[in-house]
Amino acid sequence: METDNPMDSWLGFFYHVAKKRVLVIGGGRVAERRVKKLVDSGAVPELVSPNLTSDLYRLWQTGHIVWKMRRFVKGDLFSEIDLVVIATSDHTVNEQIATQAKALGILCARADDPLRGDIVFPASMRAGMIRIEVSTSGASPALSAGIRDWLKQELPEIIEALAEWQRDVRAVLLRQGIAPGPILKRFSSPEWIRTVATDRSAFEREICAVEETYSLVLPRPRP
């Protein structure tokens, strides 16, 4: 079904980049933001650019990226590349690289025209094990970043500990042959999260209630 929102035909998911071969074309501020996300996710991207920002240069010095100090040439793209990130200021060059990537079956992310690529970089944040990605369907990257920052401020401090605790509890329940879904749902509602954000004793009371009901011992959240 066609809609007015170009992102309605896009599927949001996480892409494992740690062992992928990632090529980034460009060395400016836009490339820097994308490279930092890639490095934070475990990738060691290869950069092709005559120049680098100071932050990218430091990443190169510390071995977090591979740098080819020149302009892009057609031979830089080949079938073993898993993802190419295009972040130059030349729209014509970007178009040529994107066309070549498509012909080779390489996933492509375009900074100049994100919706013409295969992958977009949303505004993102981490809180321990929690990842939140925000997109405005290309309407306003600034608004995406603003929403992300607002969410970061609104999340209670306990949320990181809650995610780690639920991971541990889930493992205990599975070992006991108990379906974790119904139990963890008790600890996941917005109302309950708001309660324990200001009253940690409510957390302990609820854990004790579950232990009594199911006759088991659960781990406790970290302080």
Coordinates of C-alpha atoms in Angstrom, one line a residue:
M1 CA 0.0 0.0 0.0
E2 CA 1.5 3.3 -1.0
T3 CA 1.5 6.2 1.5
D4 CA 2.9 9.7 1.6
N5 CA 5.6 8.7 4.0
P6 CA 8.7 7.4 2.1
M7 CA 9.9 5.5 5.2
D8 CA 6.8 3.3 5.3
S9 CA 8.5 0.8 3.0
W10 CA 11.6 0.6 5.3
L11 CA 12.1 -2.0 8.0
G12 CA 14.0 -1.0 11.1
F13 CA 16.5 -3.5 12.4
F14 CA 20.1 -3.8 13.8
Y15 CA 23.0 -4.7 11.6
H16 CA 26.0 -6.6 13.0
V17 CA 29.0 -4.8 11.8
A18 CA 31.8 -6.2 14.0
K19 CA 33.2 -8.5 11.4
K20 CA 31.9 -6.7 8.3
R21 CA 34.1 -5.0 5.8
V22 CA 32.9 -1.4 5.8
L23 CA 34.1 1.3 3.4
V24 CA 33.5 5.0 4.2
I25 CA 34.0 7.6 1.4
G26 CA 34.7 11.0 2.9
G27 CA 36.6 12.5 5.8
G28 CA 34.6 15.4 7.0
R29 CA 32.2 16.0 9.9
V30 CA 29.4 13.9 8.4
A31 CA 31.7 11.0 7.8
E32 CA 33.1 11.5 11.3
R33 CA 29.6 11.0 12.9
R34 CA 29.0 7.8 11.0
V35 CA 32.5 6.4 11.6
K36 CA 32.2 7.0 15.4
K37 CA 28.9 5.0 15.4
L38 CA 30.6 2.2 13.4
V39 CA 33.6 2.1 15.6
D40 CA 31.4 2.1 18.8
S41 CA 29.6 -0.9 17.3
G42 CA 32.9 -2.9 16.8
A43 CA 33.7 -2.2 13.1
V44 CA 37.1 -1.2 11.8
P45 CA 36.0 0.9 8.8
E46 CA 38.3 1.7 5.9
L47 CA 38.2 5.4 5.0
V48 CA 39.0 6.9 1.6
S49 CA 39.6 10.6 1.7
P50 CA 42.5 13.1 1.1
N51 CA 41.9 14.7 4.5
L52 CA 40.4 13.7 7.9
T53 CA 38.9 15.7 10.7
S54 CA 41.0 15.8 13.9
D55 CA 38.8 13.2 15.6
L56 CA 39.1 10.9 12.6
Y57 CA 42.8 11.4 12.5
R58 CA 43.0 10.3 16.2
L59 CA 40.9 7.2 15.4
W60 CA 43.4 6.4 12.6
Q61 CA 46.4 6.9 14.9
T62 CA 44.9 4.6 17.5
G63 CA 44.2 1.8 15.0
H64 CA 40.4 2.1 15.0
I65 CA 40.1 2.9 11.3
V66 CA 42.2 2.2 8.2
W67 CA 42.9 5.3 6.1
K68 CA 43.6 5.6 2.4
M69 CA 44.8 9.2 2.0
R70 CA 43.4 9.9 -1.5
R71 CA 40.3 10.5 -3.4
F72 CA 37.9 7.6 -4.2
V73 CA 38.7 5.5 -7.3
K74 CA 36.5 2.9 -8.9
G75 CA 38.7 0.1 -7.8
D76 CA 37.9 0.9 -4.1
L77 CA 34.6 -0.9 -4.4
F78 CA 34.6 -4.6 -5.0
S79 CA 32.3 -7.5 -4.1
E80 CA 34.0 -8.3 -0.7
I81 CA 32.8 -5.0 0.7
D82 CA 29.7 -5.5 2.9
L83 CA 28.7 -1.9 3.4
V84 CA 29.7 1.4 1.8
V85 CA 29.0 4.7 3.6
I86 CA 29.0 7.7 1.1
A87 CA 29.7 11.0 2.9
T88 CA 31.4 13.3 0.4
S89 CA 30.2 16.8 -0.4
D90 CA 30.1 16.1 -4.2
H91 CA 26.6 14.9 -5.2
T92 CA 27.8 13.7 -8.6
V93 CA 30.5 11.5 -7.0
N94 CA 28.1 10.2 -4.4
E95 CA 25.7 9.2 -7.2
Q96 CA 28.4 7.4 -9.1
I97 CA 29.5 5.5 -6.0
A98 CA 25.9 4.5 -5.2
T99 CA 25.3 3.3 -8.7
Q100 CA 28.5 1.2 -8.6
A101 CA 27.6 -0.2 -5.2
K102 CA 24.2 -1.2 -6.4
A103 CA 25.6 -3.0 -9.4
L104 CA 27.9 -5.0 -7.1
G105 CA 25.2 -5.8 -4.7
I106 CA 26.8 -3.8 -1.8
L107 CA 24.7 -2.2 0.8
C108 CA 24.9 1.6 0.6
A109 CA 24.3 4.4 3.1
R110 CA 24.1 7.9 1.6
A111 CA 24.6 11.0 3.7
D112 CA 23.5 13.4 1.0
D113 CA 20.3 11.6 0.1
P114 CA 19.6 8.9 2.8
L115 CA 16.4 7.6 1.3
R116 CA 18.2 6.7 -2.0
G117 CA 20.4 4.3 -0.1
D118 CA 19.8 0.9 1.5
I119 CA 20.6 1.9 5.1
V120 CA 20.0 5.1 7.1
F121 CA 21.9 6.2 10.2
P122 CA 19.2 7.3 12.7
A123 CA 19.9 9.4 15.8
S124 CA 20.9 6.9 18.4
M125 CA 21.6 6.5 22.1
R126 CA 22.7 3.8 24.5
A127 CA 21.9 3.2 28.1
G128 CA 23.8 0.1 29.1
M129 CA 22.2 -2.7 27.2
I130 CA 19.4 -0.5 25.9
R131 CA 19.6 1.0 22.4
I132 CA 17.2 3.6 21.1
E133 CA 17.2 4.7 17.5
V134 CA 15.1 7.7 16.3
S135 CA 14.2 8.7 12.7
T136 CA 12.0 11.4 11.3
S137 CA 11.9 9.7 7.9
G138 CA 14.4 12.2 6.6
A139 CA 12.3 15.2 7.4
S140 CA 14.7 16.6 10.0
P141 CA 17.9 15.1 11.4
A142 CA 17.9 17.9 13.9
L143 CA 14.5 16.9 15.3
S144 CA 15.6 13.2 15.4
A145 CA 18.6 14.3 17.5
G146 CA 16.4 16.4 19.7
I147 CA 13.9 13.6 20.4
R148 CA 16.9 11.3 21.2
D149 CA 18.3 13.8 23.7
W150 CA 14.9 14.3 25.3
L151 CA 14.4 10.5 25.7
K152 CA 17.9 10.3 27.2
Q153 CA 16.9 12.9 29.8
E154 CA 13.6 11.2 30.5
L155 CA 14.8 7.7 31.0
P156 CA 15.2 6.9 34.7
E157 CA 18.6 5.9 36.0
I158 CA 17.3 2.5 37.0
I159 CA 16.6 1.5 33.4
E160 CA 20.2 0.2 32.8
A161 CA 20.1 -1.9 35.9
L162 CA 16.6 -3.2 35.0
A163 CA 17.8 -4.4 31.6
E164 CA 20.8 -6.3 33.0
W165 CA 18.6 -7.7 35.8
Q166 CA 16.0 -9.0 33.4
R167 CA 18.7 -10.6 31.3
D168 CA 19.9 -12.5 34.4
V169 CA 16.4 -13.4 35.5
R170 CA 15.4 -14.7 32.1
A171 CA 18.4 -17.0 32.2
V172 CA 17.4 -18.4 35.6
L173 CA 13.8 -18.9 34.5
L174 CA 14.8 -20.7 31.3
R175 CA 17.0 -23.0 33.3
Q176 CA 14.1 -23.8 35.6
G177 CA 11.8 -24.5 32.6
I178 CA 9.6 -21.5 33.4
A179 CA 8.4 -19.3 30.6
P180 CA 10.0 -15.9 31.3
G181 CA 7.5 -13.7 29.4
P182 CA 4.6 -13.4 31.9
I183 CA 7.0 -12.8 34.8
L184 CA 9.2 -10.2 33.1
K185 CA 6.1 -8.5 31.8
R186 CA 5.3 -7.7 35.5
F187 CA 8.6 -5.7 35.6
S188 CA 8.2 -3.9 32.3
S189 CA 5.1 -1.8 32.3
P190 CA 5.5 2.0 32.1
E191 CA 3.7 2.4 35.4
W192 CA 5.9 -0.1 37.2
I193 CA 9.1 1.5 35.8
R194 CA 7.9 4.9 37.0
T195 CA 7.2 3.5 40.5
V196 CA 10.6 1.8 41.0
A197 CA 12.4 4.8 39.5
T198 CA 11.6 6.6 42.8
D199 CA 11.0 3.7 45.1
R200 CA 13.6 0.9 44.9
S201 CA 11.9 -0.9 47.8
A202 CA 9.0 -1.7 45.4
F203 CA 11.5 -3.6 43.3
E204 CA 12.4 -5.9 46.2
R205 CA 8.8 -6.4 47.2
E206 CA 7.8 -7.5 43.7
I207 CA 10.8 -9.8 43.4
C208 CA 9.9 -11.5 46.7
A209 CA 6.3 -11.9 45.5
V210 CA 7.5 -13.7 42.4
E211 CA 9.9 -15.9 44.4
E212 CA 7.1 -16.9 46.7
T213 CA 4.7 -17.7 43.8
Y214 CA 7.2 -19.8 41.8
S215 CA 9.3 -21.2 44.7
L216 CA 12.6 -20.0 43.3
V217 CA 15.4 -17.6 44.1
L218 CA 16.0 -14.7 41.7
P219 CA 19.1 -12.5 41.4
R220 CA 18.9 -8.9 42.7
P221 CA 19.5 -5.8 40.6
R222 CA 22.8 -4.0 41.1
P223 CA 22.7 -0.9 43.4

